[in-house]
Amino acid sequence: MESKSDFAAKVAVVPGFDGSSVHTVPTSPGEGLVVHGSPDDASVSSTVIDPRIGPLAPPSSEVLDEGYVQQLSDIVHHKEHHHVTDLEKVLGKHEILYVEFEKHDKRDPVNFSKAIKWGITLSACFFTMLSATSSSSYALGFDTMTRDLNCTEFQATIGLSVYPLGFGIVPLLTASLSEEFGRRYLYLVSAFGFMMFQLMTALSGNIQTVILARFLAGAFGSTGSTMVGGSIADIWQPHERGLPMAIFSLVALGGTAVGPIAAGWIDMNPHMGWRWIQWIHVIFTGMDMLALCLIGKETRKTVILTRLAWKLRKETGNHRYRARAEDESASLKTLVFISMTRPIYLLLTEPIVIAFSIWVGFAWGILYVLMESISPIFRDVYRFNTGETGTVFVAVLLGTIFGYLGNMHQERLYQKYFAKRGPEARLFWVCIAGVTFPAGMFIYAWTAYSRITWVAPCIGIVIVIFSIFLIYLAVFTYLADW
């Protein structure tokens, strides 16, 4: 019961301990927080055990993950305990008071209002779409780029290749940085960097500068593809994630079609050309940055609790208030090491991860080969101009939309059969995609002849993209549930 004073007593009954632990917490910012204490005679150790995890409560995946973090931390740091020593100097023999959210606390990301959740989801997905459109629209500007920069088409193609290279390297670090600094700041920094290097590309005076700017734009733009799924998981309950993840996949694949559709006609405009393809990305990225500033909120729960615990310590002068992440998380160096080794560890030890990684990796490779082949096939075989070639990417957009519609039915099947089949209930439609994927590739490959109407390979494109969408979404949602 809260009194009228500036402080309110919060009672936390901790399983595994006799009685309850009562602590005084200030109403602001501690209002809505539950404080769990350790027994007075408990010593502080490098791995803080959650007292709520008793014999009746099996360890969660988060706890098991922390055990993995501790193992790797021991390898990297050779069991350094200097942090614990410093903590003991401050706390002495007093118990540590761990700050946590109450069940319906509005500061807990899963308790955000629907409006805030959708605002965060859509602004993050818009960043995903921009990074996707930048990847594919660049190639439609080759005609004017080679003329303006006096370079070969092969040199211009290097700028297309180094963009996904940045996508592949930087995500090894962003997971660790989001643990340390939170997701919101990482989104803002990434969007700003992406905008600046799009600007650098637009103002480039030679192909070497374009290639460098494209690599760096891909590096910063990778956040739009690799961190959005984590943000969705932060704020949506597992049974609510189907639609947000489907929208994320829709813009990730659909963006690769939207970009070329517009870019082809922009490049043909004598008053615009390839530079305006980059300028448009600068403008829309600036708009998304504004949305991220106004709508975006921090969604990583551990980061929010760490900040609240720091604020409690500052306002009360009581250094016993802490967030569990402060004591259980490893150093930034260790987190970087973990983020670089964990995918390899899972890839080598989990057969289901190996199988799905090979499948989605092959499908994603086919996607990039398909995107690269559309321009030369329809330009050289069917004699399409640049604008008409870009319009062919409508087939990619249609395939994405059909995949999205198929996933809507898949979600209904998942809700119906989850209790009986578990995570495998997400795999009904992907079984269909396993058949249509090679069928679509066969149609595209064997109908791209001048004597056969151009509609035939477009049908193949629709089927291939439809299949890739279902494979991509099913693999990531299944592994997240698994």
CSV table of C-alpha atoms in Angstrom, one decimal:
chain,number,residue,atom,x,y,z
A,1,MET,CA,0.0,0.0,0.0
A,2,GLU,CA,1.4,3.4,-0.9
A,3,SER,CA,1.4,6.3,1.6
A,4,LYS,CA,1.0,10.0,0.8
A,5,SER,CA,4.7,10.6,1.4
A,6,ASP,CA,7.3,10.7,-1.3
A,7,PHE,CA,8.1,7.1,-0.9
A,8,ALA,CA,6.2,3.9,-1.4
A,9,ALA,CA,6.9,0.5,0.0
A,10,LYS,CA,7.0,-2.3,-2.6
A,11,VAL,CA,6.7,-5.9,-1.4
A,12,ALA,CA,8.3,-8.7,-3.4
A,13,VAL,CA,7.8,-12.3,-2.3
A,14,VAL,CA,10.8,-14.3,-3.6
A,15,PRO,CA,10.3,-18.0,-4.1
A,16,GLY,CA,13.1,-20.0,-2.5
A,17,PHE,CA,13.4,-17.7,0.5
A,18,ASP,CA,11.6,-17.7,3.8
A,19,GLY,CA,9.2,-14.7,4.0
A,20,SER,CA,9.3,-11.6,1.9
A,21,SER,CA,11.6,-8.8,1.3
A,22,VAL,CA,10.2,-5.3,1.8
A,23,HIS,CA,12.0,-2.3,0.3
A,24,THR,CA,11.4,1.4,0.1
A,25,VAL,CA,11.4,2.8,-3.4
A,26,PRO,CA,10.8,6.4,-4.5
A,27,THR,CA,7.6,6.9,-6.4
A,28,SER,CA,9.5,8.5,-9.2
A,29,PRO,CA,11.2,6.9,-11.1
A,30,GLY,CA,10.6,3.8,-9.1
A,31,GLU,CA,6.8,3.8,-9.2
A,32,GLY,CA,5.7,0.8,-11.1
A,33,LEU,CA,8.9,-1.1,-10.3
A,34,VAL,CA,9.3,-4.2,-8.2
A,35,VAL,CA,12.5,-4.6,-6.2
A,36,HIS,CA,13.8,-8.2,-5.6
A,37,GLY,CA,16.4,-8.5,-2.8
A,38,SER,CA,19.0,-11.2,-2.1
A,39,PRO,CA,19.4,-12.5,1.5
A,40,ASP,CA,21.6,-10.5,3.8
A,41,ASP,CA,24.1,-13.3,4.2
A,42,ALA,CA,24.4,-13.9,0.5
A,43,SER,CA,27.7,-13.1,-0.9
A,44,VAL,CA,28.0,-11.2,-4.2
A,45,SER,CA,29.4,-13.4,-7.0
A,46,SER,CA,30.3,-12.8,-10.6
A,47,THR,CA,27.2,-14.6,-11.8
A,48,VAL,CA,24.1,-13.3,-10.0
A,49,ILE,CA,21.5,-16.0,-9.6
A,50,ASP,CA,17.8,-14.9,-10.0
A,51,PRO,CA,16.2,-16.1,-6.7
A,52,ARG,CA,12.9,-16.4,-8.5
A,53,ILE,CA,14.2,-19.4,-10.4
A,54,GLY,CA,13.4,-22.2,-8.0
A,55,PRO,CA,13.0,-25.9,-8.4
A,56,LEU,CA,9.5,-25.4,-9.7
A,57,ALA,CA,10.5,-23.0,-12.4
A,58,PRO,CA,12.7,-24.3,-15.2
A,59,PRO,CA,15.3,-21.9,-16.5
A,60,SER,CA,14.2,-19.7,-19.4
A,61,SER,CA,16.0,-19.3,-22.6
A,62,GLU,CA,17.3,-15.9,-21.4
A,63,VAL,CA,18.8,-17.5,-18.3
A,64,LEU,CA,20.4,-20.3,-20.4
A,65,ASP,CA,21.7,-17.6,-22.8
A,66,GLU,CA,23.3,-15.8,-19.8
A,67,GLY,CA,25.1,-19.1,-18.9
A,68,TYR,CA,26.5,-19.2,-22.4
A,69,VAL,CA,27.6,-15.6,-22.0
A,70,GLN,CA,29.3,-16.5,-18.7
A,71,GLN,CA,31.2,-19.4,-20.3
A,72,LEU,CA,32.6,-17.3,-23.1
A,73,SER,CA,33.3,-14.4,-20.7
A,74,ASP,CA,35.5,-16.8,-18.7
A,75,ILE,CA,37.4,-17.8,-21.8
A,76,VAL,CA,38.0,-14.3,-22.9
A,77,HIS,CA,38.7,-12.7,-19.5
A,78,HIS,CA,40.2,-15.8,-17.6
A,79,LYS,CA,37.6,-15.4,-14.8
A,80,GLU,CA,38.4,-11.8,-13.9
A,81,HIS,CA,36.6,-10.7,-10.7
A,82,HIS,CA,37.7,-7.1,-10.3
A,83,HIS,CA,34.1,-5.9,-11.0
A,84,VAL,CA,32.7,-7.9,-8.2
A,85,THR,CA,35.4,-6.6,-5.8
A,86,ASP,CA,34.5,-3.0,-6.7
A,87,LEU,CA,30.8,-3.8,-6.2
A,88,GLU,CA,31.5,-5.3,-2.8
A,89,LYS,CA,33.4,-2.2,-1.7
A,90,VAL,CA,30.3,-0.1,-2.4
A,91,LEU,CA,27.6,-2.5,-1.0
A,92,GLY,CA,29.5,-4.1,1.8
A,93,LYS,CA,27.4,-6.9,3.2
A,94,HIS,CA,24.0,-5.4,2.4
A,95,GLU,CA,21.7,-7.1,-0.1
A,96,ILE,CA,21.5,-6.0,-3.7
A,97,LEU,CA,18.0,-4.6,-4.7
A,98,TYR,CA,17.2,-5.6,-8.2
A,99,VAL,CA,14.8,-3.4,-10.1
A,100,GLU,CA,12.2,-4.9,-12.3
A,101,PHE,CA,8.9,-3.9,-13.9
A,102,GLU,CA,5.6,-4.6,-12.4
A,103,LYS,CA,3.2,-6.7,-14.6
A,104,HIS,CA,1.4,-3.7,-16.2
A,105,ASP,CA,4.0,-1.0,-16.0
A,106,LYS,CA,3.7,1.2,-19.1
A,107,ARG,CA,7.5,1.6,-19.3
A,108,ASP,CA,7.9,-2.1,-20.1
A,109,PRO,CA,8.1,-2.3,-23.9
A,110,VAL,CA,5.6,-5.2,-24.1
A,111,ASN,CA,3.1,-2.9,-22.3
A,112,PHE,CA,3.4,0.0,-24.8
A,113,SER,CA,0.2,1.2,-26.3
A,114,LYS,CA,-0.8,-0.2,-29.7
A,115,ALA,CA,-0.2,3.2,-31.3
A,116,ILE,CA,3.3,3.4,-30.0
A,117,LYS,CA,4.1,-0.2,-31.0
A,118,TRP,CA,2.9,0.4,-34.5
A,119,GLY,CA,4.7,3.7,-34.7
A,120,ILE,CA,8.0,2.0,-33.7
A,121,THR,CA,7.3,-1.0,-36.0
A,122,LEU,CA,6.4,1.1,-39.1
A,123,SER,CA,9.2,3.6,-38.7
A,124,ALA,CA,11.7,0.8,-38.4
A,125,CYS,CA,10.2,-1.0,-41.4
A,126,PHE,CA,10.4,2.1,-43.4
A,127,PHE,CA,14.2,2.2,-42.7
A,128,THR,CA,14.2,-1.5,-43.9
A,129,MET,CA,12.5,-0.5,-47.2
A,130,LEU,CA,14.9,2.4,-47.8
A,131,SER,CA,18.0,0.1,-47.4
A,132,ALA,CA,16.3,-2.4,-49.7
A,133,THR,CA,15.4,0.2,-52.4
A,134,SER,CA,19.0,1.6,-52.3
A,135,SER,CA,20.4,-1.9,-53.0
A,136,SER,CA,18.4,-2.5,-56.1
A,137,SER,CA,17.7,0.9,-57.6
A,138,TYR,CA,21.4,1.7,-57.9
A,139,ALA,CA,21.8,-0.5,-60.9
A,140,LEU,CA,19.1,1.3,-62.9
A,141,GLY,CA,21.4,4.4,-63.0
A,142,PHE,CA,24.3,2.8,-64.8
A,143,ASP,CA,23.6,4.4,-68.2
A,144,THR,CA,24.0,8.0,-66.9
A,145,MET,CA,26.5,7.1,-64.3
A,146,THR,CA,29.0,5.6,-66.8
A,147,ARG,CA,28.6,8.7,-69.0
A,148,ASP,CA,29.0,11.3,-66.2
A,149,LEU,CA,31.9,9.6,-64.3
A,150,ASN,CA,33.6,8.3,-67.5
A,151,CYS,CA,33.7,4.7,-66.1
A,152,THR,CA,32.9,1.3,-67.4
A,153,GLU,CA,29.8,-0.7,-66.5
A,154,PHE,CA,32.0,-3.2,-64.7
A,155,GLN,CA,33.3,-0.5,-62.4
A,156,ALA,CA,29.8,0.7,-61.7
A,157,THR,CA,28.8,-2.9,-60.9
A,158,ILE,CA,31.4,-3.0,-58.1
A,159,GLY,CA,29.3,-0.4,-56.3
A,160,LEU,CA,26.4,-2.8,-56.5
A,161,SER,CA,28.5,-5.6,-55.0
A,162,VAL,CA,30.1,-3.8,-52.1
A,163,TYR,CA,26.7,-2.7,-50.7
A,164,PRO,CA,25.7,-6.2,-49.5
A,165,LEU,CA,29.3,-6.6,-48.3
A,166,GLY,CA,28.6,-3.9,-45.7
A,167,PHE,CA,25.4,-5.6,-44.9
A,168,GLY,CA,27.3,-8.8,-44.0
A,169,ILE,CA,30.1,-7.3,-41.8
A,170,VAL,CA,28.5,-4.7,-39.6
A,171,PRO,CA,25.7,-6.8,-38.1
A,172,LEU,CA,28.4,-8.8,-36.2
A,173,LEU,CA,28.8,-5.6,-34.1
A,174,THR,CA,25.3,-4.1,-33.9
A,175,ALA,CA,23.9,-6.9,-31.7
A,176,SER,CA,26.6,-6.1,-29.1
A,177,LEU,CA,26.1,-2.4,-29.4
A,178,SER,CA,22.4,-2.7,-28.9
A,179,GLU,CA,23.1,-4.6,-25.7
A,180,GLU,CA,25.3,-1.8,-24.4
A,181,PHE,CA,23.6,1.4,-25.7
A,182,GLY,CA,20.1,0.3,-26.7
A,183,ARG,CA,18.3,0.1,-30.0
A,184,ARG,CA,16.9,3.6,-30.4
A,185,TYR,CA,20.3,5.4,-30.5
A,186,LEU,CA,21.6,2.7,-32.9
A,187,TYR,CA,18.7,3.4,-35.2
A,188,LEU,CA,19.3,7.1,-35.2
A,189,VAL,CA,23.1,6.8,-35.7
A,190,SER,CA,22.6,4.2,-38.5
A,191,ALA,CA,19.9,6.3,-40.3
A,192,PHE,CA,22.1,9.4,-40.1
A,193,GLY,CA,25.1,7.5,-41.4
A,194,PHE,CA,23.0,6.0,-44.2
A,195,MET,CA,21.7,9.4,-45.2
A,196,MET,CA,25.2,10.9,-45.2
A,197,PHE,CA,26.7,8.3,-47.4
A,198,GLN,CA,23.8,8.4,-49.8
A,199,LEU,CA,24.6,12.1,-50.0
A,200,MET,CA,28.2,11.3,-50.6
A,201,THR,CA,27.2,9.0,-53.5
A,202,ALA,CA,25.0,11.8,-55.0
A,203,LEU,CA,27.9,14.3,-54.9
A,204,SER,CA,30.7,11.9,-56.0
A,205,GLY,CA,32.9,13.1,-58.8
A,206,ASN,CA,34.5,9.7,-59.6
A,207,ILE,CA,33.6,6.0,-59.4
A,208,GLN,CA,36.1,5.4,-56.6
A,209,THR,CA,34.2,7.7,-54.3
A,210,VAL,CA,30.9,6.0,-55.3
A,211,ILE,CA,32.3,2.6,-54.5
A,212,LEU,CA,33.5,3.7,-51.0
A,213,ALA,CA,30.2,5.5,-50.3
A,214,ARG,CA,28.2,2.5,-51.4
A,215,PHE,CA,30.0,0.2,-49.0
A,216,LEU,CA,29.6,2.6,-46.1
A,217,ALA,CA,25.9,3.1,-46.9
A,218,GLY,CA,25.4,-0.6,-46.9
A,219,ALA,CA,27.2,-0.8,-43.5
A,220,PHE,CA,24.9,1.7,-41.9
A,221,GLY,CA,21.8,0.6,-43.8
A,222,SER,CA,22.2,-3.0,-42.5
A,223,THR,CA,20.6,-2.0,-39.2
A,224,GLY,CA,17.4,-1.6,-41.1
A,225,SER,CA,17.4,-5.3,-42.0
A,226,THR,CA,19.1,-6.9,-39.1
A,227,MET,CA,17.8,-5.2,-36.0
A,228,VAL,CA,14.1,-4.7,-36.9
A,229,GLY,CA,13.2,-8.3,-36.1
A,230,GLY,CA,14.7,-7.8,-32.6
A,231,SER,CA,12.7,-4.6,-32.1
A,232,ILE,CA,9.5,-6.4,-33.1
A,233,ALA,CA,10.3,-9.2,-30.6
A,234,ASP,CA,10.9,-6.5,-27.9
A,235,ILE,CA,7.5,-5.0,-28.0
A,236,TRP,CA,5.1,-7.7,-29.4
A,237,GLN,CA,4.1,-10.9,-27.6
A,238,PRO,CA,4.9,-14.1,-29.5
A,239,HIS,CA,1.3,-14.6,-30.6
A,240,GLU,CA,1.2,-11.0,-31.9
A,241,ARG,CA,4.3,-11.1,-34.0
A,242,GLY,CA,2.9,-12.7,-37.1
A,243,LEU,CA,1.6,-9.5,-38.7
A,244,PRO,CA,4.5,-7.2,-37.8
A,245,MET,CA,7.0,-9.8,-39.0
A,246,ALA,CA,5.0,-10.2,-42.2
A,247,ILE,CA,5.1,-6.4,-42.8
A,248,PHE,CA,8.8,-6.5,-42.2
A,249,SER,CA,9.4,-9.2,-44.7
A,250,LEU,CA,7.0,-7.4,-47.2
A,251,VAL,CA,9.0,-4.2,-47.1
A,252,ALA,CA,12.4,-6.1,-47.1
A,253,LEU,CA,11.5,-7.9,-50.3
A,254,GLY,CA,9.1,-5.4,-51.8
A,255,GLY,CA,11.6,-2.6,-51.4
A,256,THR,CA,13.9,-4.3,-53.8
A,257,ALA,CA,11.1,-3.9,-56.4
A,258,VAL,CA,9.8,-0.4,-55.6
A,259,GLY,CA,13.3,1.1,-56.0
A,260,PRO,CA,13.9,0.0,-59.6
A,261,ILE,CA,10.3,0.7,-60.7
A,262,ALA,CA,10.9,4.4,-60.0
A,263,ALA,CA,14.7,4.5,-60.7
A,264,GLY,CA,14.4,3.4,-64.3
A,265,TRP,CA,12.2,6.4,-65.2
A,266,ILE,CA,14.3,8.8,-63.1
A,267,ASP,CA,17.5,7.7,-64.9
A,268,MET,CA,15.8,8.4,-68.3
A,269,ASN,CA,14.7,11.9,-67.3
A,270,PRO,CA,17.3,14.3,-68.8
A,271,HIS,CA,16.9,16.7,-65.9
A,272,MET,CA,17.5,14.1,-63.2
A,273,GLY,CA,19.7,11.0,-63.9
A,274,TRP,CA,21.5,8.6,-61.5
A,275,ARG,CA,22.3,11.3,-58.9
A,276,TRP,CA,18.6,11.9,-58.2
A,277,ILE,CA,18.2,8.2,-57.3
A,278,GLN,CA,20.5,9.0,-54.4
A,279,TRP,CA,19.0,12.4,-53.6
A,280,ILE,CA,15.5,10.8,-53.2
A,281,HIS,CA,17.0,8.3,-50.7
A,282,VAL,CA,18.6,11.2,-48.8
A,283,ILE,CA,15.2,13.0,-48.6
A,284,PHE,CA,13.2,9.9,-47.5
A,285,THR,CA,15.9,8.9,-45.0
A,286,GLY,CA,15.7,12.3,-43.4
A,287,MET,CA,12.0,11.9,-43.1
A,288,ASP,CA,12.4,8.5,-41.4
A,289,MET,CA,15.0,10.0,-39.0
A,290,LEU,CA,12.4,12.6,-38.0
A,291,ALA,CA,9.9,9.8,-37.4
A,292,LEU,CA,12.4,7.8,-35.3
A,293,CYS,CA,13.1,10.9,-33.2
A,294,LEU,CA,9.4,11.7,-32.6
A,295,ILE,CA,7.9,8.2,-32.4
A,296,GLY,CA,10.7,5.9,-31.5
A,297,LYS,CA,11.3,4.8,-28.0
A,298,GLU,CA,13.9,2.5,-26.4
A,299,THR,CA,12.6,-1.1,-26.7
A,300,ARG,CA,15.3,-3.1,-25.1
A,301,LYS,CA,14.1,-4.0,-21.6
A,302,THR,CA,17.5,-4.6,-20.0
A,303,VAL,CA,18.7,-1.2,-21.2
A,304,ILE,CA,15.6,0.6,-19.8
A,305,LEU,CA,15.9,-1.2,-16.4
A,306,THR,CA,19.6,-0.3,-16.2
A,307,ARG,CA,18.8,3.4,-16.8
A,308,LEU,CA,16.0,3.3,-14.2
A,309,ALA,CA,18.3,1.7,-11.7
A,310,TRP,CA,21.0,4.3,-12.3
A,311,LYS,CA,18.4,7.1,-11.8
A,312,LEU,CA,17.2,5.5,-8.6
A,313,ARG,CA,20.8,5.4,-7.3
A,314,LYS,CA,21.3,9.0,-8.2
A,315,GLU,CA,18.1,10.3,-6.7
A,316,THR,CA,18.2,8.2,-3.5
A,317,GLY,CA,21.9,7.9,-2.9
A,318,ASN,CA,21.3,4.2,-2.3
A,319,HIS,CA,23.8,2.2,-4.3
A,320,ARG,CA,22.0,-1.1,-3.7
A,321,TYR,CA,19.5,-0.5,-6.5
A,322,ARG,CA,20.7,-2.3,-9.6
A,323,ALA,CA,19.4,-3.9,-12.7
A,324,ARG,CA,20.2,-7.6,-13.2
A,325,ALA,CA,21.8,-6.8,-16.6
A,326,GLU,CA,24.5,-4.7,-14.8
A,327,ASP,CA,25.7,-7.8,-13.0
A,328,GLU,CA,24.9,-10.6,-15.4
A,329,SER,CA,25.9,-9.1,-18.7
A,330,ALA,CA,29.5,-9.3,-20.0
A,331,SER,CA,31.8,-6.5,-21.1
A,332,LEU,CA,31.4,-5.0,-24.5
A,333,LYS,CA,34.5,-6.8,-25.7
A,334,THR,CA,33.0,-10.1,-24.7
A,335,LEU,CA,29.6,-9.3,-26.2
A,336,VAL,CA,31.3,-8.5,-29.5
A,337,PHE,CA,33.2,-11.9,-29.3
A,338,ILE,CA,29.9,-13.7,-28.5
A,339,SER,CA,28.0,-12.0,-31.4
A,340,MET,CA,30.7,-13.1,-33.8
A,341,THR,CA,31.0,-16.7,-32.5
A,342,ARG,CA,27.4,-17.6,-31.5
A,343,PRO,CA,26.2,-17.9,-35.2
A,344,ILE,CA,29.1,-20.3,-35.9
A,345,TYR,CA,28.4,-22.2,-32.7
A,346,LEU,CA,24.7,-22.7,-33.5
A,347,LEU,CA,25.5,-23.5,-37.1
A,348,LEU,CA,27.9,-26.3,-36.1
A,349,THR,CA,25.8,-27.7,-33.2
A,350,GLU,CA,22.2,-27.5,-34.3
A,351,PRO,CA,21.1,-29.6,-37.3
A,352,ILE,CA,17.9,-27.6,-37.8
A,353,VAL,CA,19.8,-24.3,-37.9
A,354,ILE,CA,22.2,-25.9,-40.4
A,355,ALA,CA,19.4,-27.1,-42.7
A,356,PHE,CA,17.4,-23.8,-42.6
A,357,SER,CA,20.5,-21.7,-43.0
A,358,ILE,CA,21.5,-23.5,-46.1
A,359,TRP,CA,18.0,-23.2,-47.5
A,360,VAL,CA,17.4,-19.5,-46.8
A,361,GLY,CA,21.0,-18.7,-47.9
A,362,PHE,CA,20.5,-20.4,-51.2
A,363,ALA,CA,17.1,-18.7,-51.7
A,364,TRP,CA,18.7,-15.3,-50.8
A,365,GLY,CA,21.5,-15.9,-53.2
A,366,ILE,CA,19.0,-16.7,-56.0
A,367,LEU,CA,17.2,-13.5,-55.2
A,368,TYR,CA,20.3,-11.4,-55.8
A,369,VAL,CA,21.2,-13.3,-59.0
A,370,LEU,CA,17.6,-12.9,-60.2
A,371,MET,CA,17.6,-9.1,-59.5
A,372,GLU,CA,20.9,-8.7,-61.4
A,373,SER,CA,19.7,-10.7,-64.4
A,374,ILE,CA,16.4,-8.8,-65.0
A,375,SER,CA,18.1,-5.7,-66.5
A,376,PRO,CA,20.3,-7.5,-69.1
A,377,ILE,CA,17.6,-10.0,-70.1
A,378,PHE,CA,14.8,-7.5,-70.7
A,379,ARG,CA,17.2,-4.9,-72.2
A,380,ASP,CA,19.1,-7.2,-74.5
A,381,VAL,CA,16.6,-9.9,-75.3
A,382,TYR,CA,13.4,-7.9,-75.4
A,383,ARG,CA,14.9,-4.5,-76.2
A,384,PHE,CA,13.3,-2.7,-73.3
A,385,ASN,CA,14.5,0.8,-72.5
A,386,THR,CA,15.7,1.7,-68.9
A,387,GLY,CA,12.2,2.8,-67.8
A,388,GLU,CA,10.5,-0.3,-69.2
A,389,THR,CA,13.1,-2.5,-67.6
A,390,GLY,CA,12.5,-0.9,-64.2
A,391,THR,CA,8.8,-1.5,-64.7
A,392,VAL,CA,9.5,-5.3,-65.0
A,393,PHE,CA,10.2,-5.2,-61.2
A,394,VAL,CA,6.4,-4.9,-60.7
A,395,ALA,CA,6.6,-8.7,-61.0
A,396,VAL,CA,8.9,-8.8,-58.0
A,397,LEU,CA,6.4,-6.6,-56.1
A,398,LEU,CA,3.5,-8.9,-57.1
A,399,GLY,CA,5.4,-11.9,-55.9
A,400,THR,CA,5.9,-10.2,-52.6
A,401,ILE,CA,2.3,-9.3,-52.2
A,402,PHE,CA,1.1,-12.9,-53.1
A,403,GLY,CA,3.6,-14.2,-50.5
A,404,TYR,CA,2.2,-11.8,-47.9
A,405,LEU,CA,-1.4,-13.0,-48.7
A,406,GLY,CA,-0.2,-16.6,-48.3
A,407,ASN,CA,1.3,-15.8,-45.0
A,408,MET,CA,-2.0,-14.4,-43.8
A,409,HIS,CA,-3.5,-17.8,-44.2
A,410,GLN,CA,-0.4,-19.4,-42.7
A,411,GLU,CA,-0.9,-17.3,-39.6
A,412,ARG,CA,-4.5,-18.6,-39.2
A,413,LEU,CA,-3.2,-22.1,-39.5
A,414,TYR,CA,-0.5,-21.4,-36.9
A,415,GLN,CA,-3.1,-20.1,-34.4
A,416,LYS,CA,-5.3,-23.1,-35.1
A,417,TYR,CA,-2.6,-25.9,-34.8
A,418,PHE,CA,0.0,-24.4,-32.5
A,419,ALA,CA,-1.2,-26.2,-29.4
A,420,LYS,CA,-0.9,-29.5,-31.2
A,421,ARG,CA,2.1,-29.1,-33.4
A,422,GLY,CA,4.2,-26.4,-31.7
A,423,PRO,CA,6.6,-24.3,-33.8
A,424,GLU,CA,6.1,-26.7,-36.7
A,425,ALA,CA,2.7,-25.1,-37.2
A,426,ARG,CA,4.5,-22.3,-39.0
A,427,LEU,CA,5.7,-24.6,-41.8
A,428,PHE,CA,2.5,-25.4,-43.8
A,429,TRP,CA,2.9,-22.9,-46.5
A,430,VAL,CA,6.7,-23.2,-46.7
A,431,CYS,CA,6.2,-26.8,-47.8
A,432,ILE,CA,4.3,-25.4,-50.8
A,433,ALA,CA,7.1,-22.9,-51.4
A,434,GLY,CA,9.6,-25.8,-51.5
A,435,VAL,CA,7.8,-27.0,-54.6
A,436,THR,CA,7.1,-23.7,-56.3
A,437,PHE,CA,10.6,-22.3,-55.8
A,438,PRO,CA,12.4,-24.6,-58.3
A,439,ALA,CA,9.3,-24.5,-60.6
A,440,GLY,CA,9.5,-20.7,-60.8
A,441,MET,CA,13.2,-20.8,-61.5
A,442,PHE,CA,12.6,-23.3,-64.3
A,443,ILE,CA,9.9,-21.1,-65.9
A,444,TYR,CA,12.2,-18.0,-65.8
A,445,ALA,CA,15.2,-19.7,-67.2
A,446,TRP,CA,13.6,-21.5,-70.1
A,447,THR,CA,11.2,-18.8,-71.3
A,448,ALA,CA,13.6,-15.9,-71.6
A,449,TYR,CA,13.8,-16.0,-75.4
A,450,SER,CA,12.9,-13.3,-77.9
A,451,ARG,CA,10.5,-15.8,-79.6
A,452,ILE,CA,8.5,-16.2,-76.4
A,453,THR,CA,6.5,-13.3,-75.0
A,454,TRP,CA,8.1,-11.3,-72.2
A,455,VAL,CA,5.1,-12.1,-69.9
A,456,ALA,CA,6.4,-15.7,-69.5
A,457,PRO,CA,9.6,-14.9,-67.6
A,458,CYS,CA,7.7,-12.3,-65.6
A,459,ILE,CA,5.4,-15.2,-64.4
A,460,GLY,CA,8.5,-17.1,-63.4
A,461,ILE,CA,9.7,-14.0,-61.4
A,462,VAL,CA,6.4,-13.8,-59.6
A,463,ILE,CA,6.5,-17.5,-58.6
A,464,VAL,CA,10.2,-17.3,-57.4
A,465,ILE,CA,9.7,-14.2,-55.3
A,466,PHE,CA,6.4,-15.6,-53.8
A,467,SER,CA,8.4,-18.7,-52.8
A,468,ILE,CA,11.4,-16.8,-51.4
A,469,PHE,CA,9.1,-14.6,-49.3
A,470,LEU,CA,7.5,-17.6,-47.7
A,471,ILE,CA,10.8,-19.3,-47.1
A,472,TYR,CA,12.4,-16.2,-45.6
A,473,LEU,CA,9.6,-15.5,-43.2
A,474,ALA,CA,9.0,-19.1,-42.2
A,475,VAL,CA,12.6,-19.7,-41.4
A,476,PHE,CA,13.0,-16.7,-39.2
A,477,THR,CA,9.7,-17.0,-37.3
A,478,TYR,CA,10.2,-20.8,-36.8
A,479,LEU,CA,13.7,-20.4,-35.4
A,480,ALA,CA,12.5,-17.5,-33.2
A,481,ASP,CA,9.8,-19.9,-31.7
A,482,TRP,CA,12.1,-22.9,-31.7
